Short mmCIF file of N, CA, C and O in Angstrom, two decimals:
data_model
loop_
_atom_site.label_atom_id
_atom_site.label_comp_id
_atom_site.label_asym_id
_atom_site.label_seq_id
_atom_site.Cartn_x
_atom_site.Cartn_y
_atom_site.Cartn_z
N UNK F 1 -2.85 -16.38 -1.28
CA UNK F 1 -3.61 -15.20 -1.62
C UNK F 1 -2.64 -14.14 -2.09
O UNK F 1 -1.50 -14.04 -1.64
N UNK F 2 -3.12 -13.38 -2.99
CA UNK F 2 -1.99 -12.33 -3.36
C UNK F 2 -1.91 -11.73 -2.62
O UNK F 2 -2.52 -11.99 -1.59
N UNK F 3 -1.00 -10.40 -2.71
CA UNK F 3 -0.94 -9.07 -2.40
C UNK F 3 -1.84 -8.44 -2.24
O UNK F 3 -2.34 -8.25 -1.14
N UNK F 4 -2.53 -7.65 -4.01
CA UNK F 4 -3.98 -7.16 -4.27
C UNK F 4 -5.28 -7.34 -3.22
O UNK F 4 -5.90 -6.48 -2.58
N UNK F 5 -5.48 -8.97 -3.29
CA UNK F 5 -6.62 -9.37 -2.69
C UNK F 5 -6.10 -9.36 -1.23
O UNK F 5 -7.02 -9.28 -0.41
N UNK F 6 -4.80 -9.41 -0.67
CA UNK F 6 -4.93 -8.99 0.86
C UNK F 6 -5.31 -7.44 1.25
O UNK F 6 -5.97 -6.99 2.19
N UNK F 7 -4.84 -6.99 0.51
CA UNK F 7 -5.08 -5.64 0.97
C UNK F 7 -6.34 -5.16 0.47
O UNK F 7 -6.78 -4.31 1.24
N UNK F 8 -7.00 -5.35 -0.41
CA UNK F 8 -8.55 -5.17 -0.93
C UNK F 8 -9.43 -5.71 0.54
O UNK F 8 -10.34 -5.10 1.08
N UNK F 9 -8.99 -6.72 0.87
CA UNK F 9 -10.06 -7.82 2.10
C UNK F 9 -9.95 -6.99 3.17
O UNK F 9 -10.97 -6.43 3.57
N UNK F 10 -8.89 -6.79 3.73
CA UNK F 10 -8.16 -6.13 4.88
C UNK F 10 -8.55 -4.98 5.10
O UNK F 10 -8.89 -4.68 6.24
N UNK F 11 -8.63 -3.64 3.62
CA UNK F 11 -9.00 -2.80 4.18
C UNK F 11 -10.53 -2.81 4.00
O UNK F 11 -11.01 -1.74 4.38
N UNK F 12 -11.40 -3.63 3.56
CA UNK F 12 -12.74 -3.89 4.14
C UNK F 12 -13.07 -4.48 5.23
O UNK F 12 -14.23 -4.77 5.54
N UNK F 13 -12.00 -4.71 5.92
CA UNK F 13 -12.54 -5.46 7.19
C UNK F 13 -11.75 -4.95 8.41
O UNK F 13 -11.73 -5.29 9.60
N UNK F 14 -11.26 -4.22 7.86
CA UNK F 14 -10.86 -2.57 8.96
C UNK F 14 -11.47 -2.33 10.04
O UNK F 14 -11.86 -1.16 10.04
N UNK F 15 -11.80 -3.00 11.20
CA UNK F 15 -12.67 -2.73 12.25
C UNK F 15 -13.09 -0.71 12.16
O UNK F 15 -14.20 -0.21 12.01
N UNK F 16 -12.10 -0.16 12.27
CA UNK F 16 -11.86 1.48 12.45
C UNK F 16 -13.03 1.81 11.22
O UNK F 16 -13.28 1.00 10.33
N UNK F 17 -13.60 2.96 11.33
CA UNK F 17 -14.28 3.95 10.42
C UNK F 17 -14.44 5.09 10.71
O UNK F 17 -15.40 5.55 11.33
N UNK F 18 -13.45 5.71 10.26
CA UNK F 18 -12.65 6.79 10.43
C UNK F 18 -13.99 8.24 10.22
O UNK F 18 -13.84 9.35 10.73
N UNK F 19 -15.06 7.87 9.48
CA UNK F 19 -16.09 9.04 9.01
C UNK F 19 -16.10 9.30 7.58
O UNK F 19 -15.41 8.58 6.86
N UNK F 20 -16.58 9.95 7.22
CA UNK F 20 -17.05 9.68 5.44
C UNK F 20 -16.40 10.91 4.89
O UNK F 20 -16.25 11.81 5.72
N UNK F 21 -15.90 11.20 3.46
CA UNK F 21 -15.36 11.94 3.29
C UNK F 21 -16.82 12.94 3.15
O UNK F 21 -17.91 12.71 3.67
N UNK F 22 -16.39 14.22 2.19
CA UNK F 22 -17.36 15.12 1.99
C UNK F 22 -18.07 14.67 0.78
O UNK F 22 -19.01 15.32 0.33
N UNK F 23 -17.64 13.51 0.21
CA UNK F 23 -17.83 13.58 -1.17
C UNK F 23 -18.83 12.03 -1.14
O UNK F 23 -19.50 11.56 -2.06
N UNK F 24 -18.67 11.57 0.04
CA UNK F 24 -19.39 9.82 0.27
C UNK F 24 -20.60 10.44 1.26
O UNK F 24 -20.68 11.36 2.07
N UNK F 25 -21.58 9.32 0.69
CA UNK F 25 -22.41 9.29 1.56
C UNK F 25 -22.83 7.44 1.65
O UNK F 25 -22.65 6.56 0.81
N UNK F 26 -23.35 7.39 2.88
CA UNK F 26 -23.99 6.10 3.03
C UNK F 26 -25.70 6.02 2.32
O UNK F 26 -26.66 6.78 2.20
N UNK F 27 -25.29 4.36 1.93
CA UNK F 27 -26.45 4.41 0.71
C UNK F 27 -27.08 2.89 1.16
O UNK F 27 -26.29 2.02 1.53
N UNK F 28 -28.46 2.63 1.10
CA UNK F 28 -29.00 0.82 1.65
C UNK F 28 -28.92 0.47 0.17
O UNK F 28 -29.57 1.18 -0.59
N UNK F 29 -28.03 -0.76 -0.46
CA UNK F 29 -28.57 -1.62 -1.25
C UNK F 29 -30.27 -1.88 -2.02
O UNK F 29 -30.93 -2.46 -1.16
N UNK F 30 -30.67 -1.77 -2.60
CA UNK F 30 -32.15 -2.13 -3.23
C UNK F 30 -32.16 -3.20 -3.80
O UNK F 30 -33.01 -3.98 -3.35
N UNK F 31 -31.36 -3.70 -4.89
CA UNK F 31 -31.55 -4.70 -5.86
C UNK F 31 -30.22 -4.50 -6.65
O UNK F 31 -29.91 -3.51 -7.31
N UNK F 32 -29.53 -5.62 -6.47
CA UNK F 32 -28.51 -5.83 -7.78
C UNK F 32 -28.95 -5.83 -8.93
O UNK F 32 -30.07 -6.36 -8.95
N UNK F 33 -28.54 -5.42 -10.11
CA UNK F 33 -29.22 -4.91 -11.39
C UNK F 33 -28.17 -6.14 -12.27
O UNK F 33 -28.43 -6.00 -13.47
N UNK F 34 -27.31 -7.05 -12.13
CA UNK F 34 -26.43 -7.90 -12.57
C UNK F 34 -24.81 -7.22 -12.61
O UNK F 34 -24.49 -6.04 -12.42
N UNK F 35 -24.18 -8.07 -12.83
CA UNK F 35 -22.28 -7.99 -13.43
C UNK F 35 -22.26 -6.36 -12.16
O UNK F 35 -23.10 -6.24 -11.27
N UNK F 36 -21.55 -5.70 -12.33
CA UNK F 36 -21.60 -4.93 -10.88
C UNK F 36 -22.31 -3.54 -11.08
O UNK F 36 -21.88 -2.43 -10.74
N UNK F 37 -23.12 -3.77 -11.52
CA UNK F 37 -24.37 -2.48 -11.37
C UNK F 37 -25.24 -2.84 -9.81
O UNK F 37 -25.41 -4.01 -9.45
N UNK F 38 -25.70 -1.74 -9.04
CA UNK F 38 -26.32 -1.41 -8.08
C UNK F 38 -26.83 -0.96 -7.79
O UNK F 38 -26.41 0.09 -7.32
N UNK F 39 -28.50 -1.26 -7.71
CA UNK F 39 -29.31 0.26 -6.82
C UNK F 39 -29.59 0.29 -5.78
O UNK F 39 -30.08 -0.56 -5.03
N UNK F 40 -29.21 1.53 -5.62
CA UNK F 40 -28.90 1.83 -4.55
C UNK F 40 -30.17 3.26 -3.65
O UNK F 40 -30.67 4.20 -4.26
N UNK F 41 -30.32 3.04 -2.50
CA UNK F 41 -31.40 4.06 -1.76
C UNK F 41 -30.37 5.26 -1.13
O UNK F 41 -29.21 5.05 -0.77
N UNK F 42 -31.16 6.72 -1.09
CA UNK F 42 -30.77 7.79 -0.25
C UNK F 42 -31.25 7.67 0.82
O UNK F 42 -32.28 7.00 0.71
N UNK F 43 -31.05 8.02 2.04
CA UNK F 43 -31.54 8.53 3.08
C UNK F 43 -32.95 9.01 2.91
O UNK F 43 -33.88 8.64 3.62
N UNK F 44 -33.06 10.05 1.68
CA UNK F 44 -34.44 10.37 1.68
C UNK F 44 -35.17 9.79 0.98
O UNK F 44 -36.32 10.24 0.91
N UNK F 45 -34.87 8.76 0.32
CA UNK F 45 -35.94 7.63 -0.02
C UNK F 45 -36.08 7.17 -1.78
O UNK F 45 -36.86 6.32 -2.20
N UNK F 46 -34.92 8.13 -2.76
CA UNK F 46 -34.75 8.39 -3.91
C UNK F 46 -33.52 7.07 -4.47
O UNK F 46 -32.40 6.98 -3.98
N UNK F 47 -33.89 6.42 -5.24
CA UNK F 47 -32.63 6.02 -6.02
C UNK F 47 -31.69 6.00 -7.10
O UNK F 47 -31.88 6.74 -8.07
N UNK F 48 -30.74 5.25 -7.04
CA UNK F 48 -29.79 5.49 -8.22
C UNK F 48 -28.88 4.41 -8.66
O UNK F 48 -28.86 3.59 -7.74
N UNK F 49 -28.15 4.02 -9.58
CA UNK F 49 -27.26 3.14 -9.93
C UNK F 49 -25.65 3.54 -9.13
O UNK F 49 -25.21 4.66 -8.88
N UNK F 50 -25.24 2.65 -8.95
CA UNK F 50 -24.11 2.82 -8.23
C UNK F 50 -23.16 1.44 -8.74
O UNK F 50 -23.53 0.32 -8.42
N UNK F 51 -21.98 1.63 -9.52
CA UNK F 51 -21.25 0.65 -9.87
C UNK F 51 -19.74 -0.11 -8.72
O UNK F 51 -18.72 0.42 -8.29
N UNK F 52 -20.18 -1.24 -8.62
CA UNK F 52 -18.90 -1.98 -7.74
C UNK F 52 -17.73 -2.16 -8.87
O UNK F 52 -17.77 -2.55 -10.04
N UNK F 53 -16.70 -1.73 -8.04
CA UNK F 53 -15.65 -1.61 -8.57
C UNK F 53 -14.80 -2.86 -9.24
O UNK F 53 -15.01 -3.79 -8.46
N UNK F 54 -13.90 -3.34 -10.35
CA UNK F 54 -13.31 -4.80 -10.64
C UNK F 54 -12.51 -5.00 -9.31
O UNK F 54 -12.49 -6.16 -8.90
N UNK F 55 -12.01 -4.28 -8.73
CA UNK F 55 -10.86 -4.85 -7.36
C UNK F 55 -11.61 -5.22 -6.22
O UNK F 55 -10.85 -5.19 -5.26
N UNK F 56 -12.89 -5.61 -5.84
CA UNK F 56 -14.03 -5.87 -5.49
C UNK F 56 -14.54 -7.14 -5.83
O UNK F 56 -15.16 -7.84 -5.03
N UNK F 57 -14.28 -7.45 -6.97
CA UNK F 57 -15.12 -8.71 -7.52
C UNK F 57 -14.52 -10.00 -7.01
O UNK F 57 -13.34 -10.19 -7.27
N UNK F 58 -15.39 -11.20 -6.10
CA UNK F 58 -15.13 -12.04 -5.67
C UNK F 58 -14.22 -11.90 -4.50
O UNK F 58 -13.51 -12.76 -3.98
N UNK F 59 -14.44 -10.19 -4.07
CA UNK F 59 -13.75 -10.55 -2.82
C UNK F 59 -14.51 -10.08 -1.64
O UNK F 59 -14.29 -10.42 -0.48
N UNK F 60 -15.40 -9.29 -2.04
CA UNK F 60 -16.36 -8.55 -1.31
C UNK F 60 -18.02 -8.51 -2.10
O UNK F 60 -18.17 -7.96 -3.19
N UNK F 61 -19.15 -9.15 -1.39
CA UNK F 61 -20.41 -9.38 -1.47
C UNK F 61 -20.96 -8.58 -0.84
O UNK F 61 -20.55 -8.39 0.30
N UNK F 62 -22.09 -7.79 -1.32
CA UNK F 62 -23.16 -7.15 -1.10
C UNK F 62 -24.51 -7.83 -1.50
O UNK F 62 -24.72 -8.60 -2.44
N UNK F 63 -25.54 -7.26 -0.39
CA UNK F 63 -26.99 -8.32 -1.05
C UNK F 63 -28.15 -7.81 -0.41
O UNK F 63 -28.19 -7.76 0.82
N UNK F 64 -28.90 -7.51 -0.96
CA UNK F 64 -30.49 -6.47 -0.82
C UNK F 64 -30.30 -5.87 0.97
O UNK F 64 -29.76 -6.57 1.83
N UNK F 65 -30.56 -5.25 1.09
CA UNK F 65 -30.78 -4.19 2.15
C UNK F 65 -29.25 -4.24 3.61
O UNK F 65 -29.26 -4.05 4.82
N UNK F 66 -28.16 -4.58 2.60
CA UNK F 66 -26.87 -3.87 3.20
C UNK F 66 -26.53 -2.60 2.91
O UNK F 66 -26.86 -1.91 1.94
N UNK F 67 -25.75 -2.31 3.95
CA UNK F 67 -25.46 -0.68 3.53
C UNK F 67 -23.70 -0.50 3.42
O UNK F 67 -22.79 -1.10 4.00
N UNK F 68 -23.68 0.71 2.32
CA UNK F 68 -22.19 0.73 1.51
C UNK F 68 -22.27 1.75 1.79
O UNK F 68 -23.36 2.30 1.93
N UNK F 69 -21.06 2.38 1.98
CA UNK F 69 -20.35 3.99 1.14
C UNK F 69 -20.24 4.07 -0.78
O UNK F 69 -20.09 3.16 -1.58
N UNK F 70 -20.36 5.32 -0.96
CA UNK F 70 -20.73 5.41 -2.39
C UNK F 70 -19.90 7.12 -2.44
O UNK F 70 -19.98 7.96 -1.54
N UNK F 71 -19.15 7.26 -3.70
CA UNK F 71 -18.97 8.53 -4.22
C UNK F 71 -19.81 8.37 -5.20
O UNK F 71 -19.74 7.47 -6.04
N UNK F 72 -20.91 9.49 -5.14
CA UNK F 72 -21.75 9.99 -5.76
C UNK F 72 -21.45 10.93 -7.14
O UNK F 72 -20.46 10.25 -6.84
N UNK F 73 -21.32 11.52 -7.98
CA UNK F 73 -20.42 12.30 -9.07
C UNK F 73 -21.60 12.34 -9.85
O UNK F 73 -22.78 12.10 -9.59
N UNK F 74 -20.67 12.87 -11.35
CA UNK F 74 -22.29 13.17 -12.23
C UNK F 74 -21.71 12.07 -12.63
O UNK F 74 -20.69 11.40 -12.49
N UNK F 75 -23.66 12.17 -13.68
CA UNK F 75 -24.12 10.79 -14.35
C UNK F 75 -23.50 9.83 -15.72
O UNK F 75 -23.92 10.26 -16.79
N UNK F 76 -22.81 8.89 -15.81
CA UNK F 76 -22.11 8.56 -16.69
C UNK F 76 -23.67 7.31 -17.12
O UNK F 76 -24.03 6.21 -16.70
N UNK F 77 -24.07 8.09 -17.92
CA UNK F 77 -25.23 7.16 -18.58
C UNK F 77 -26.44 7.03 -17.56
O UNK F 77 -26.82 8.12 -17.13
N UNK F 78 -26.97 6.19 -17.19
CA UNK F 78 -27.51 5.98 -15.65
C UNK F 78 -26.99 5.45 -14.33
O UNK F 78 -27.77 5.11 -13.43
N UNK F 79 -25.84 5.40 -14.23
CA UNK F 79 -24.92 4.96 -13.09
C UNK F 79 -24.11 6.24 -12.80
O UNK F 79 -23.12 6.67 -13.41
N UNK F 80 -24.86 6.85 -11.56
CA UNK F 80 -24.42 8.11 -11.09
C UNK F 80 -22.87 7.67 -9.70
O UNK F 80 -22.26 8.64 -9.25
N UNK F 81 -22.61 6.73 -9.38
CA UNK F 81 -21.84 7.00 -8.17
C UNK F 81 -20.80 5.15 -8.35
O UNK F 81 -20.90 4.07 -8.94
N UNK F 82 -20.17 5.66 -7.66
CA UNK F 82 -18.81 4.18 -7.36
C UNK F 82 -19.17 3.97 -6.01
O UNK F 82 -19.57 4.78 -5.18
N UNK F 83 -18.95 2.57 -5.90
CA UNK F 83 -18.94 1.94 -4.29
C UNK F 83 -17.68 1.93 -4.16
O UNK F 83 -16.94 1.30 -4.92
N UNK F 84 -17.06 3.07 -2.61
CA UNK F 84 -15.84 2.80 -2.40
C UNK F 84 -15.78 1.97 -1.08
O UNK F 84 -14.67 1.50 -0.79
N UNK F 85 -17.10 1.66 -0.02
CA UNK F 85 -16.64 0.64 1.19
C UNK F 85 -18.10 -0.27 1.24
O UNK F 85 -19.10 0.07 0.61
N UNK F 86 -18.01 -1.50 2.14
CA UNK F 86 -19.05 -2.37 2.26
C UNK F 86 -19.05 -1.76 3.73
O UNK F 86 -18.05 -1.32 4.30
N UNK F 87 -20.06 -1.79 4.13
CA UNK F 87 -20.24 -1.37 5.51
C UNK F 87 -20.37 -2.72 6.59
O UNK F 87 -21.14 -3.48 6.00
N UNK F 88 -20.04 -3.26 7.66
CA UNK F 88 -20.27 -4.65 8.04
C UNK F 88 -20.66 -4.31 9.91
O UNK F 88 -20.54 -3.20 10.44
N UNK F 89 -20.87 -4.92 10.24
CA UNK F 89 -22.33 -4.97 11.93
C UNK F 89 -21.08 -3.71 12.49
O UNK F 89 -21.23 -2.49 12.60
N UNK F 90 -19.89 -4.57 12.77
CA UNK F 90 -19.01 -3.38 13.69
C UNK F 90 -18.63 -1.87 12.80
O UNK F 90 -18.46 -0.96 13.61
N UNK F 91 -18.53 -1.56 11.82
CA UNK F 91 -18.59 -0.37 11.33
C UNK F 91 -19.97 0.53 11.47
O UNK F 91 -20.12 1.74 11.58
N UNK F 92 -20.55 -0.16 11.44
CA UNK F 92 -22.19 0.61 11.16
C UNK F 92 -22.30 0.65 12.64
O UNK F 92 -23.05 1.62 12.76
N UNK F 93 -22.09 0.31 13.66
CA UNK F 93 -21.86 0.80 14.92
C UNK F 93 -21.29 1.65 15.30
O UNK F 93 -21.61 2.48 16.15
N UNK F 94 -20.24 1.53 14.65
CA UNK F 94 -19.16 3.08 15.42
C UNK F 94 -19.85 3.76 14.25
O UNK F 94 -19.56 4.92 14.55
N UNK F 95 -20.31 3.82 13.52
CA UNK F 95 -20.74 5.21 12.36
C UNK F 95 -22.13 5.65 13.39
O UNK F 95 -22.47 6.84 13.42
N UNK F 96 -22.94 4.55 14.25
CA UNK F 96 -24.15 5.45 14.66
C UNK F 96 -23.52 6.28 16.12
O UNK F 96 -24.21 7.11 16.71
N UNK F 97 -22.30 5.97 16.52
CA UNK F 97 -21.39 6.23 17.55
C UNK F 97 -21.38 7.77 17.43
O UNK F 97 -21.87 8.56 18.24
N UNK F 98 -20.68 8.08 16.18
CA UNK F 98 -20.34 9.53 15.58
C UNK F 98 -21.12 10.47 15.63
O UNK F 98 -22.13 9.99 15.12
N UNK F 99 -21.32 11.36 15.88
CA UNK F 99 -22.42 12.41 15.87
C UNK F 99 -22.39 12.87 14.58
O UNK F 99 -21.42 13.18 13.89
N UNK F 100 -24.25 12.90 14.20
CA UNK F 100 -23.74 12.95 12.47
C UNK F 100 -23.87 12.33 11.17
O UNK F 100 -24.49 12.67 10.16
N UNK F 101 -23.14 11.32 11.43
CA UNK F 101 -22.60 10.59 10.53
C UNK F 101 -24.08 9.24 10.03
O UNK F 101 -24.43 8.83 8.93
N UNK F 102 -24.37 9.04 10.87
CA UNK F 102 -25.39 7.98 10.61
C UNK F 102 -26.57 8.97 10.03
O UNK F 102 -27.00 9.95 10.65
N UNK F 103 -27.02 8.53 8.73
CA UNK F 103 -28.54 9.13 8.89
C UNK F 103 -29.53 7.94 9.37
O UNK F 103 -29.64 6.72 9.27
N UNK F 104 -30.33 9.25 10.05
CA UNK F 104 -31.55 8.53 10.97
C UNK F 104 -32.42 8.02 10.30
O UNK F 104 -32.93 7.31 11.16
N UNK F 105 -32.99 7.84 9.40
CA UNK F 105 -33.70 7.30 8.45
C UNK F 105 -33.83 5.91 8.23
O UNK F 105 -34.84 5.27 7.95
N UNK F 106 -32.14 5.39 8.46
CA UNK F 106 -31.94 3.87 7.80
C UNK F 106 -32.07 3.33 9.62
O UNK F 106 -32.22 2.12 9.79
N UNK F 107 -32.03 4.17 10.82
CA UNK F 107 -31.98 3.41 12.03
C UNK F 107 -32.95 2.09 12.33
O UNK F 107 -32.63 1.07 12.94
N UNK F 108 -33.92 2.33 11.86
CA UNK F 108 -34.73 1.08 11.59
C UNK F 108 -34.28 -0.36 10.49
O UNK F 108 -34.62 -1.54 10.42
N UNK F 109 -33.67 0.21 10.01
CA UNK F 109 -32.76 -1.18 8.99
C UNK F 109 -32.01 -1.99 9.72
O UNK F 109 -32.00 -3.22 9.75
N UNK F 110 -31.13 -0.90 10.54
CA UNK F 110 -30.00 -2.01 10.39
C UNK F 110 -30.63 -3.09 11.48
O UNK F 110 -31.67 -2.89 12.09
N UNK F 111 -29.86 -4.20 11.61
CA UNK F 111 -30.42 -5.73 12.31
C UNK F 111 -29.85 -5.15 13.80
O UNK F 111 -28.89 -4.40 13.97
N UNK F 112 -30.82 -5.80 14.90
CA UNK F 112 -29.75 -6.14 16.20
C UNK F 112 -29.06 -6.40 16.20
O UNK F 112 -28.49 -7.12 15.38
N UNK F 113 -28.55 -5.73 17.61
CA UNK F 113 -27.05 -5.71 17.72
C UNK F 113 -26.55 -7.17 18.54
O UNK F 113 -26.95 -7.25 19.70
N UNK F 114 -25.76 -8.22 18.06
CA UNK F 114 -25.90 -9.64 18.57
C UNK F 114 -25.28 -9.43 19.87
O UNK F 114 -24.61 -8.41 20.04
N UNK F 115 -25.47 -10.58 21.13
CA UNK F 115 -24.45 -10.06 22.49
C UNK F 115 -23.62 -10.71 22.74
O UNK F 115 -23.12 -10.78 23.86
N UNK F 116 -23.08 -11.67 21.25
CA UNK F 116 -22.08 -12.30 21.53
C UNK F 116 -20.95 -11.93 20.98
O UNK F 116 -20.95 -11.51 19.82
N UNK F 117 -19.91 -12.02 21.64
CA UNK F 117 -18.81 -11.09 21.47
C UNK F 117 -17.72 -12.08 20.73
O UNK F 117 -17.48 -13.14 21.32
N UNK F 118 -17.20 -11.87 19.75
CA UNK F 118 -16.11 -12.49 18.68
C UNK F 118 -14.75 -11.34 19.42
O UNK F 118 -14.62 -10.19 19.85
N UNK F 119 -13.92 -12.63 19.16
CA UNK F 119 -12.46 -11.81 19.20
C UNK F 119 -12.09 -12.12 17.85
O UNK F 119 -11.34 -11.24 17.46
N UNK F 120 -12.20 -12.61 17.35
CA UNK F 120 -11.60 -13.05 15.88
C UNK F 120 -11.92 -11.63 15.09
O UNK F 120 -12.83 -10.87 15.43
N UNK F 121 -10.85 -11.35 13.77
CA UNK F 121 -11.00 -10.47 13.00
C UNK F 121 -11.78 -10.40 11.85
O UNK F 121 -11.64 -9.42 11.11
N UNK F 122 -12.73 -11.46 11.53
CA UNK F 122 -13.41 -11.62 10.58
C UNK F 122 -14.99 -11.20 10.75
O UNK F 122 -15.30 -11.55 11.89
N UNK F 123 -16.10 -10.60 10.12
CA UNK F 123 -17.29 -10.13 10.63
C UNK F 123 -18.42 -11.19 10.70
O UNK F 123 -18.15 -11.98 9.79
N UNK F 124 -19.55 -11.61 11.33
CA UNK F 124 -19.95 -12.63 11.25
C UNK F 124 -20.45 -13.08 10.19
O UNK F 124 -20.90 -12.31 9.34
N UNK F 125 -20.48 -14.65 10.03
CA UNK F 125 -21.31 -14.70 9.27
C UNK F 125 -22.82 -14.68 8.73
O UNK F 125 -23.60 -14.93 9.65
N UNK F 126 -23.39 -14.48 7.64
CA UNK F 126 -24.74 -14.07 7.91
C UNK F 126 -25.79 -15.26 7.23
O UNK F 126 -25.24 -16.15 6.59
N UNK F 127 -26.90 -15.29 7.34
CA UNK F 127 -27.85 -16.62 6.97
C UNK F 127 -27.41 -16.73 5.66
O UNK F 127 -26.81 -15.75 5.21
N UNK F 128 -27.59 -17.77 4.88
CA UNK F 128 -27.25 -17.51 3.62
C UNK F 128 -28.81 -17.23 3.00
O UNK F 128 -29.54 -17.75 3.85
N UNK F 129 -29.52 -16.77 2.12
CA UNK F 129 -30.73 -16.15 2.15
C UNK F 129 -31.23 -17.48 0.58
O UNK F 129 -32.36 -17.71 0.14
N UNK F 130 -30.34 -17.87 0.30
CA UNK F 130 -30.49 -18.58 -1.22
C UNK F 130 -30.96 -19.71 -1.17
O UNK F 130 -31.44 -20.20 -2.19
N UNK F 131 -30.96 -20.44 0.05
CA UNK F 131 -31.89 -21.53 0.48
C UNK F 131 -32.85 -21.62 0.50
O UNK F 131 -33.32 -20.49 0.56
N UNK F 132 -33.60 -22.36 0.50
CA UNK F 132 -34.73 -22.45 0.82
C UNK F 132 -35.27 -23.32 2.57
O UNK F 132 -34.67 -24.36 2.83
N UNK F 133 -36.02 -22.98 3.28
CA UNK F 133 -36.19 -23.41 4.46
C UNK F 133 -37.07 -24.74 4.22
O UNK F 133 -38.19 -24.51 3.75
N UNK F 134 -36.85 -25.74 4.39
CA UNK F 134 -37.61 -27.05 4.32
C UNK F 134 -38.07 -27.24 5.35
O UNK F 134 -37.37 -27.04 6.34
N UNK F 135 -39.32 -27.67 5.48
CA UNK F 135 -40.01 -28.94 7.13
C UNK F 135 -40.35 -29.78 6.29
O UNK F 135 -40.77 -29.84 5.14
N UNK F 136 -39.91 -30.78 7.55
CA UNK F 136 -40.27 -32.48 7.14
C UNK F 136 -41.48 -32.68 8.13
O UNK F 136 -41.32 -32.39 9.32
N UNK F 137 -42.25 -33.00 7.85
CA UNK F 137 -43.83 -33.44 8.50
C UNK F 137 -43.55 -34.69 8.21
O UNK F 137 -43.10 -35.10 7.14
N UNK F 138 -44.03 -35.80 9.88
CA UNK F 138 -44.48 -36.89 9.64
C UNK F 138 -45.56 -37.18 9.08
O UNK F 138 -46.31 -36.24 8.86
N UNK F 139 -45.86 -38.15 8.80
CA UNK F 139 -47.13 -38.63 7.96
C UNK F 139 -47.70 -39.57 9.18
O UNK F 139 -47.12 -40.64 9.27
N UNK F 140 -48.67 -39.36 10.06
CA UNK F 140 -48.98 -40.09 10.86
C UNK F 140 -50.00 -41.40 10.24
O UNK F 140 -50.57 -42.18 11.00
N UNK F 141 -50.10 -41.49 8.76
CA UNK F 141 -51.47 -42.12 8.46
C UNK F 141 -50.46 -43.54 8.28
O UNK F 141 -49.28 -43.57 7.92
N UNK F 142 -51.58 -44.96 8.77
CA UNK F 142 -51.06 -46.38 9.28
C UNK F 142 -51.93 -46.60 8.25
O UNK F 142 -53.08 -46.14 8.23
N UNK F 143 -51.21 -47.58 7.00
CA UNK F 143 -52.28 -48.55 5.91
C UNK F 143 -52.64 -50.17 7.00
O UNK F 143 -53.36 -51.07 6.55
#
């Protein structure tokens, strides 16, 4: 693995979340729009395009109703803001930790909190959603 991509992975998987600057806010995923366009939800229920960055690509996944950090700025066409963090189960914990920092709005989003405890440094993994769920039914009928 390079350099680049260690330190791109690493500091997304930063257990610590230090608090948001003045200029980020936390935003829920809506719908990938393709190649790294994003819409993205406010707190108060409004959306917007939000572009993932190239030092990002293939190293970090986002997917309908995760939540990111975003610098917000003016509008360069219809993509108002940059994704600067992926948010993952143990960050979005210490962010509802903070006084503040979480808006109350998305408290109903995020998933339970699991009670099994990982020591490993990696975040869990999650269902993969692209499957499809199959049942096999016997056929009880005798010719």
């Amino acid at each position: 693995m390079s350099h680049r991509r260690k330190h791109v992975t690493t500091a997304a998987l930063a257990a610590d979340c230090a608090g948001l600057e003045e200029h980020e806010t936390i935003l829920r995923v809506v719908s990938l729009r393709g190649s790294n366009i994003i819409e993205v939800e406010f707190p108060d229920g409004s959306t917007t395009l939000c572009r993932m960055p190239q030092k990002f690509n293939k190293m970090l996944w986002v997917k309908r109703g995760s939540f990111l950090v975003a610098e917000i700025g003016e509008a360069d066409g219809k993509v108002n803001g940059e994704v600067t963090r992926v948010l993952y189960a143990d960050q979005i914990k210490q962010l509802k930790k903070q006084a503040g920092v979480w808006p109350p709005e998305f408290n109903a989003d995020v998933p339970p909190e699991e009670e099994e405890v990982d020591d490993d440094e990696y975040p869990p993994l999650e269902q993969n959603t692209n499957h499809r769920r199959t049942t096999y039914e016997e056929d009880s009928d005798s010719d």
